[in-house]
CSV table of C-alpha atoms in Angstrom, one decimal:
chain,number,residue,atom,x,y,z
A,1,MET,CA,105.5,109.6,124.9
A,2,SER,CA,105.4,111.8,121.8
A,3,ASN,CA,104.5,115.5,122.3
A,4,GLU,CA,102.9,115.4,118.7
A,5,VAL,CA,99.1,114.5,118.7
A,6,ILE,CA,97.6,113.0,115.8
A,7,ASN,CA,93.8,113.5,114.7
A,8,VAL,CA,91.9,110.3,114.2
A,9,LEU,CA,88.8,110.2,112.7
A,10,ILE,CA,86.4,107.3,113.4
A,11,THR,CA,82.5,107.6,111.7
A,12,GLY,CA,79.8,105.2,112.6
A,13,ALA,CA,81.4,105.8,115.9
A,14,ALA,CA,78.3,104.6,118.2
A,15,GLY,CA,78.1,101.4,116.4
A,16,GLN,CA,79.4,98.0,117.4
A,17,ILE,CA,83.0,97.7,115.3
A,18,ALA,CA,83.8,101.1,116.7
A,19,TYR,CA,83.2,100.4,120.3
A,20,SER,CA,85.8,97.8,120.1
A,21,LEU,CA,88.4,99.9,117.7
A,22,ILE,CA,88.3,103.0,119.7
A,23,PHE,CA,89.6,101.2,122.5
A,24,ASN,CA,92.3,99.6,120.3
A,25,VAL,CA,93.3,103.5,119.5
A,26,CYS,CA,93.2,104.4,123.0
A,27,LYS,CA,95.9,101.5,124.0
A,28,GLY,CA,98.1,102.4,121.2
A,29,ASP,CA,97.8,99.1,119.6
A,30,MET,CA,97.1,101.2,116.1
A,31,PHE,CA,99.8,104.1,116.1
A,32,GLY,CA,102.4,102.8,118.5
A,33,ALA,CA,102.8,102.7,122.4
A,34,ASP,CA,104.0,106.6,122.6
A,35,GLN,CA,101.8,108.3,120.0
A,36,ARG,CA,99.2,110.3,121.4
A,37,VAL,CA,95.6,110.8,119.6
A,38,LYS,CA,92.8,113.1,119.3
A,39,LEU,CA,89.7,111.2,118.8
A,40,HIS,CA,87.3,112.8,116.6
A,41,LEU,CA,84.0,110.6,116.6
A,42,LEU,CA,80.9,111.1,114.3
A,43,ASP,CA,77.8,109.6,114.1
A,44,ILE,CA,74.3,110.5,113.2
A,45,PRO,CA,72.3,113.1,115.7
A,46,LEU,CA,70.2,110.4,117.5
A,47,MET,CA,73.6,108.3,118.3
A,48,VAL,CA,75.4,111.6,120.0
A,49,ASP,CA,74.0,111.0,123.5
A,50,SER,CA,75.4,107.1,123.1
A,51,LEU,CA,78.8,108.4,122.3
A,52,LYS,CA,78.6,110.4,125.4
A,53,GLY,CA,78.8,107.2,127.2
A,54,VAL,CA,81.6,106.1,125.3
A,55,VAL,CA,83.6,109.0,126.3
A,56,MET,CA,82.6,108.4,129.9
A,57,GLU,CA,84.3,105.0,129.5
A,58,ILE,CA,87.5,106.5,127.7
A,59,GLN,CA,87.9,108.9,130.5
A,60,ASP,CA,87.2,106.0,133.1
A,61,GLY,CA,89.8,103.9,131.2
A,62,ALA,CA,92.6,106.3,132.1
A,63,TYR,CA,94.3,106.2,128.8
A,64,PRO,CA,97.4,108.2,128.7
A,65,LEU,CA,97.5,108.4,125.1
A,66,VAL,CA,94.3,110.1,124.6
A,67,ALA,CA,95.0,113.8,124.4
A,68,ASP,CA,91.4,115.1,123.5
A,69,ILE,CA,87.8,113.8,122.3
A,70,VAL,CA,85.4,115.4,120.0
A,71,ILE,CA,82.3,113.8,119.3
A,72,THR,CA,79.8,115.4,116.9
A,73,ALA,CA,77.1,114.5,114.0
A,74,ASP,CA,78.8,117.8,112.2
A,75,VAL,CA,80.6,116.4,109.3
A,76,LYS,CA,82.9,119.6,108.9
A,77,GLU,CA,83.7,119.7,112.6
A,78,ALA,CA,84.3,115.9,112.5
A,79,PHE,CA,86.7,115.9,109.3
A,80,THR,CA,88.7,119.1,110.4
A,81,ASP,CA,92.6,118.7,110.5
A,82,VAL,CA,92.3,115.0,110.5
A,83,HIS,CA,95.2,112.9,110.0
A,84,TYR,CA,93.8,109.5,109.6
A,85,ALA,CA,90.1,108.9,108.7
A,86,ILE,CA,88.6,105.5,109.2
A,87,LEU,CA,85.3,105.5,107.8
A,88,VAL,CA,83.1,102.8,109.4
A,89,GLY,CA,79.5,104.1,109.3
A,90,ALA,CA,77.8,103.2,106.1
A,91,MET,CA,74.2,102.4,105.2
A,92,PRO,CA,73.9,98.7,106.1
A,93,ARG,CA,71.9,96.4,103.2
A,94,ARG,CA,68.6,95.8,104.4
A,95,GLU,CA,66.3,92.8,103.8
A,96,GLY,CA,65.0,92.7,100.0
A,97,MET,CA,67.4,95.7,99.1
A,98,GLU,CA,69.2,95.3,95.7
A,99,ARG,CA,72.8,95.9,95.4
A,100,ALA,CA,72.3,98.8,93.2
A,101,GLU,CA,70.1,100.5,95.8
A,102,LEU,CA,72.8,99.7,98.4
A,103,LEU,CA,75.2,101.4,96.2
A,104,LYS,CA,73.1,104.5,95.5
A,105,ALA,CA,72.8,104.8,99.2
A,106,ASN,CA,76.4,104.6,100.1
A,107,ALA,CA,77.1,106.9,96.9
A,108,ALA,CA,75.4,109.9,98.8
A,109,ILE,CA,77.4,109.3,102.0
A,110,PHE,CA,80.6,108.8,100.7
A,111,LYS,CA,80.5,111.5,97.8
A,112,VAL,CA,79.7,114.0,101.3
A,113,GLN,CA,82.7,112.5,103.4
A,114,GLY,CA,85.3,112.6,100.2
A,115,LYS,CA,84.8,116.5,100.0
A,116,ALA,CA,84.7,117.0,103.8
A,117,LEU,CA,88.3,115.3,103.5
A,118,ALA,CA,89.4,117.6,100.5
A,119,GLU,CA,88.0,120.6,102.1
A,120,HIS,CA,88.8,120.2,105.9
A,121,SER,CA,91.5,117.6,106.3
A,122,ASN,CA,95.0,117.4,106.5
A,123,LYS,CA,96.0,117.4,103.0
A,124,ASN,CA,98.2,114.2,103.4
A,125,VAL,CA,95.1,112.4,105.3
A,126,LYS,CA,95.2,108.6,104.8
A,127,VAL,CA,91.9,107.1,104.5
A,128,LEU,CA,90.5,103.2,105.4
A,129,VAL,CA,86.9,102.7,104.2
A,130,VAL,CA,85.3,99.8,106.4
A,131,GLY,CA,81.7,100.5,105.4
A,132,ASN,CA,80.5,97.9,102.7
A,133,PRO,CA,80.7,97.7,99.9
A,134,ALA,CA,83.8,98.9,101.0
A,135,ASN,CA,86.0,99.0,97.7
A,136,THR,CA,83.4,100.9,95.8
A,137,ASN,CA,82.8,103.3,98.8
A,138,ALA,CA,86.3,104.0,98.8
A,139,LEU,CA,86.5,104.6,94.9
A,140,ILE,CA,83.5,107.3,95.6
A,141,ALA,CA,85.3,109.0,98.5
A,142,MET,CA,88.5,109.1,96.2
A,143,VAL,CA,86.9,110.5,93.0
A,144,SER,CA,84.8,113.1,95.3
A,145,ALA,CA,88.1,114.3,97.5
A,146,ASN,CA,90.0,116.7,94.8
A,147,GLY,CA,93.5,117.3,96.0
A,148,VAL,CA,93.7,114.5,98.2
A,149,PRO,CA,96.3,111.7,96.9
A,150,LYS,CA,94.6,109.0,95.4
A,151,GLU,CA,96.9,106.6,97.0
A,152,ASN,CA,96.0,107.7,100.2
A,153,PHE,CA,92.4,105.9,100.0
A,154,THR,CA,92.4,102.2,101.0
A,155,CYS,CA,89.8,99.6,101.9
A,156,LEU,CA,89.6,97.0,104.4
A,157,THR,CA,90.3,93.6,103.4
A,158,ARG,CA,92.7,92.8,106.2
A,159,LEU,CA,89.7,91.3,108.0
A,160,ASP,CA,89.6,88.4,105.0
A,161,GLN,CA,93.1,88.0,105.4
A,162,ASN,CA,93.2,87.2,109.0
A,163,ARG,CA,90.3,85.0,108.1
A,164,ALA,CA,92.2,82.8,105.6
A,165,LYS,CA,95.3,82.8,108.0
A,166,SER,CA,93.3,81.2,110.8
A,167,GLN,CA,91.6,78.7,108.2
A,168,ILE,CA,95.2,77.9,107.2
A,169,ALA,CA,96.3,77.6,110.7
A,170,LEU,CA,93.6,75.4,111.9
A,171,LYS,CA,94.1,73.0,109.0
A,172,ALA,CA,97.8,72.7,109.3
A,173,GLY,CA,97.4,72.5,113.1
A,174,VAL,CA,99.9,75.3,113.8
A,175,ASN,CA,99.6,78.6,115.4
A,176,VAL,CA,98.3,81.6,113.4
A,177,LYS,CA,101.8,83.6,113.9
A,178,ASP,CA,103.6,81.0,111.9
A,179,VAL,CA,101.4,81.5,108.7
A,180,HIS,CA,102.7,84.1,106.5
A,181,ASN,CA,101.9,85.8,103.2
A,182,VAL,CA,98.1,84.6,102.3
A,183,ILE,CA,96.8,87.2,99.8
A,184,ILE,CA,93.2,88.5,99.5
A,185,TRP,CA,92.8,89.6,95.7
A,186,GLY,CA,89.8,92.1,94.6
A,187,ASN,CA,86.6,93.0,96.1
A,188,HIS,CA,85.5,92.5,99.7
A,189,SER,CA,82.5,90.4,98.8
A,190,SER,CA,81.9,86.9,98.0
A,191,THR,CA,83.9,86.9,94.7
A,192,GLN,CA,87.2,87.8,96.8
A,193,TYR,CA,90.2,85.3,95.9
A,194,PRO,CA,92.1,84.1,99.3
A,195,ASP,CA,94.9,82.7,97.7
A,196,TYR,CA,97.6,80.6,99.6
A,197,ARG,CA,100.3,79.5,96.8
A,198,CYS,CA,102.6,82.4,97.8
A,199,GLY,CA,102.2,81.8,101.4
A,200,TYR,CA,104.4,79.7,103.9
A,201,ILE,CA,104.4,78.1,107.4
A,202,ASN,CA,107.1,78.2,109.8
A,203,LEU,CA,107.1,74.4,111.1
A,204,ALA,CA,109.8,72.7,113.1
A,205,SER,CA,111.5,71.4,110.2
A,206,GLY,CA,111.7,75.4,108.8
A,207,LYS,CA,110.0,77.5,106.4
A,208,THR,CA,107.3,75.7,104.3
A,209,PRO,CA,105.0,76.3,101.4
A,210,ILE,CA,101.4,76.0,102.4
A,211,GLY,CA,100.7,73.8,99.6
A,212,THR,CA,103.6,71.6,100.7
A,213,ALA,CA,102.5,71.6,104.7
A,214,ILE,CA,98.9,71.3,103.8
A,215,LYS,CA,98.8,68.3,101.1
A,216,ASP,CA,95.2,68.8,100.2
A,217,GLU,CA,94.7,70.8,97.1
A,218,LYS,CA,91.0,69.9,96.6
A,219,TRP,CA,90.6,71.7,100.1
A,220,LEU,CA,92.8,74.6,99.4
A,221,GLN,CA,91.1,75.4,96.2
A,222,GLY,CA,87.7,74.6,97.3
A,223,ASP,CA,86.4,74.8,101.0
A,224,PHE,CA,89.2,77.0,101.6
A,225,ILE,CA,88.2,79.7,99.6
A,226,SER,CA,84.6,79.4,100.2
A,227,THR,CA,84.8,79.3,103.7
A,228,VAL,CA,86.5,82.8,103.9
A,229,GLN,CA,84.6,84.4,100.9
A,230,LYS,CA,81.3,83.3,103.2
A,231,ARG,CA,82.8,83.9,106.8
A,232,GLY,CA,81.2,87.0,107.1
A,233,ALA,CA,77.5,85.7,106.5
A,234,ALA,CA,78.4,82.8,108.8
A,235,VAL,CA,78.7,85.0,111.5
A,236,ILE,CA,76.0,86.9,111.2
A,237,ALA,CA,74.3,83.5,110.8
A,238,ALA,CA,75.6,82.6,114.2
A,239,ARG,CA,75.4,85.7,116.4
A,240,LYS,CA,72.5,87.4,114.7
A,241,LEU,CA,75.2,90.5,114.3
A,242,SER,CA,77.9,90.9,111.9
A,243,SER,CA,81.5,91.0,112.8
A,244,ALA,CA,82.7,93.5,115.3
A,245,ALA,CA,85.5,92.7,117.4
A,246,SER,CA,87.6,90.8,114.5
A,247,ALA,CA,86.9,93.5,112.3
A,248,ALA,CA,88.3,96.2,114.9
A,249,LYS,CA,91.3,93.9,115.0
A,250,ALA,CA,91.7,94.2,111.2
A,251,ILE,CA,91.4,97.6,111.3
A,252,THR,CA,94.1,98.2,113.9
A,253,ASP,CA,96.0,95.7,111.8
A,254,HIS,CA,95.5,97.4,108.6
A,255,MET,CA,96.4,101.0,110.0
A,256,HIS,CA,99.3,99.7,112.3
A,257,ASP,CA,101.3,98.2,109.3
A,258,TRP,CA,100.4,101.0,106.8
A,259,VAL,CA,101.5,103.8,109.3
A,260,LEU,CA,104.4,101.8,111.1
A,261,GLY,CA,105.3,99.2,108.3
A,262,THR,CA,105.5,95.6,107.4
A,263,ALA,CA,108.1,93.2,108.7
A,264,GLU,CA,111.0,92.3,106.4
A,265,GLY,CA,109.9,89.8,103.6
A,266,GLU,CA,105.9,90.1,104.8
A,267,TYR,CA,103.1,91.2,102.8
A,268,VAL,CA,99.6,92.0,103.7
A,269,SER,CA,96.4,92.7,101.8
A,270,MET,CA,94.9,96.2,101.3
A,271,GLY,CA,92.6,97.5,99.0
A,272,VAL,CA,94.2,100.3,97.2
A,273,ILE,CA,93.6,101.9,94.0
A,274,SER,CA,94.8,99.8,91.1
A,275,ASP,CA,97.9,100.5,88.6
A,276,GLY,CA,97.1,97.5,86.4
A,277,SER,CA,98.9,95.2,88.1
A,278,TYR,CA,98.1,91.7,87.6
A,279,GLY,CA,95.9,92.3,84.6
A,280,THR,CA,93.5,94.3,86.9
A,281,SER,CA,91.6,97.5,85.7
A,282,GLU,CA,93.4,100.5,86.4
A,283,GLY,CA,91.7,102.9,88.6
A,284,LEU,CA,89.8,100.3,90.7
A,285,ILE,CA,90.1,100.2,94.4
A,286,PHE,CA,91.3,96.4,94.4
A,287,SER,CA,93.1,94.4,97.1
A,288,PHE,CA,96.4,93.3,96.5
A,289,PRO,CA,99.4,92.1,98.4
A,290,VAL,CA,101.5,95.3,99.6
A,291,LYS,CA,104.4,96.0,101.6
A,292,CYS,CA,104.6,99.1,103.7
A,293,ALA,CA,107.2,101.3,104.8
A,294,ASN,CA,107.6,105.2,105.6
A,295,GLY,CA,103.7,105.4,106.0
A,296,LYS,CA,103.6,104.2,102.1
A,297,TYR,CA,102.7,101.2,100.6
A,298,THR,CA,104.0,99.4,97.4
A,299,ILE,CA,102.1,96.6,95.5
A,300,VAL,CA,104.2,93.3,95.5
A,301,GLN,CA,105.2,92.6,92.1
A,302,GLY,CA,106.1,89.6,90.2
A,303,LEU,CA,103.8,86.9,92.0
A,304,PRO,CA,103.1,83.8,89.9
A,305,ILE,CA,99.5,83.8,88.6
A,306,ASP,CA,98.4,80.3,87.5
A,307,ASP,CA,95.1,79.8,85.2
A,308,PHE,CA,93.2,78.9,88.2
A,309,SER,CA,94.3,82.2,89.7
A,310,LYS,CA,93.9,84.3,86.9
A,311,ASN,CA,90.0,83.3,86.2
A,312,LEU,CA,89.2,84.1,89.9
A,313,ILE,CA,91.0,87.4,89.7
A,314,LYS,CA,89.2,88.5,86.4
A,315,THR,CA,85.9,87.3,88.5
A,316,THR,CA,86.2,89.8,91.2
A,317,ASN,CA,87.8,92.2,88.8
A,318,ASP,CA,84.7,92.4,86.6
A,319,GLU,CA,82.3,92.7,89.7
A,320,LEU,CA,84.2,95.7,91.0
A,321,VAL,CA,84.3,97.3,87.6
A,322,SER,CA,80.4,96.9,87.4
A,323,GLU,CA,80.1,98.3,90.9
A,324,LYS,CA,82.3,101.2,89.5
A,325,THR,CA,80.1,102.0,86.9
A,326,THR,CA,76.9,101.8,88.7
A,327,ALA,CA,78.5,104.1,91.3
A,328,LEU,CA,79.6,106.8,89.1
A,329,GLN,CA,76.2,106.9,87.5
A,330,PHE,CA,74.7,107.8,90.6
A,331,LEU,CA,77.4,110.5,91.4
A,332,SER,CA,76.9,112.1,88.0
A,333,GLU,CA,73.0,112.5,88.7
């Protein structure tokens, strides 16, 4: 077991996603089976007593990797010396709320948290934004965190990737572990583009492109895409609650691969700052296929983009440009 302890912040720590996520961190699923952690658990003052119950459960789980736990409603205390910040807490969209209202409410939250990252956290803190609208919340935190490298800000689209992989596996009648390199482009919203074209399936006959294994282009360019785009809403309709355990699993996957690296030949989807790759607008937080090594990600280059894909990438890019414009107006007010 490592003597080094890393400080891991989880915001919205009394919420249902965090309730699954915290124990993934405690078990070593995120940072490795030998990595000790100090948990910084932040929520609003009303939820601190609930967090005391979570601490009891962590203690009762007897996790050897947990070195210490801080529970707090104080932003400065929560963000101090943090190496990894997982920003789950956000203002949820309420019935009748316009998207601009949601962006404004979250701009205020993530401006404060961005400043806190810059002023109190480790100078190379790595940030994953989960709270929606995740791409633009990550962008707000990034522009508010002077001095923190912009490439250290990411948002979660791994849940969408996992959903896409699962749909492909179900359609092909294979185990999900045999489905590789499905991509999510763009925004974590209903405009995202789940892209099967560069992916493959390990069949008994060998490595097979998804489009060859599933000879149903109508499904691949229709129901497959719309099912993944609308999956979050479908879960809410069925459970009357949003995705929690699957979101926690995706957060764990995202951080694990970013910190510990992706397998050779494998790429994963992460919302990262755009450098203009694939015709996207520079400076957005945009989901790309990436490879990870030594704690850094690299956007996969040179993938073929057909006209069908180009149009869908433009649609999600345009939505993110609009969100960015609205959010930056709120920040300047």
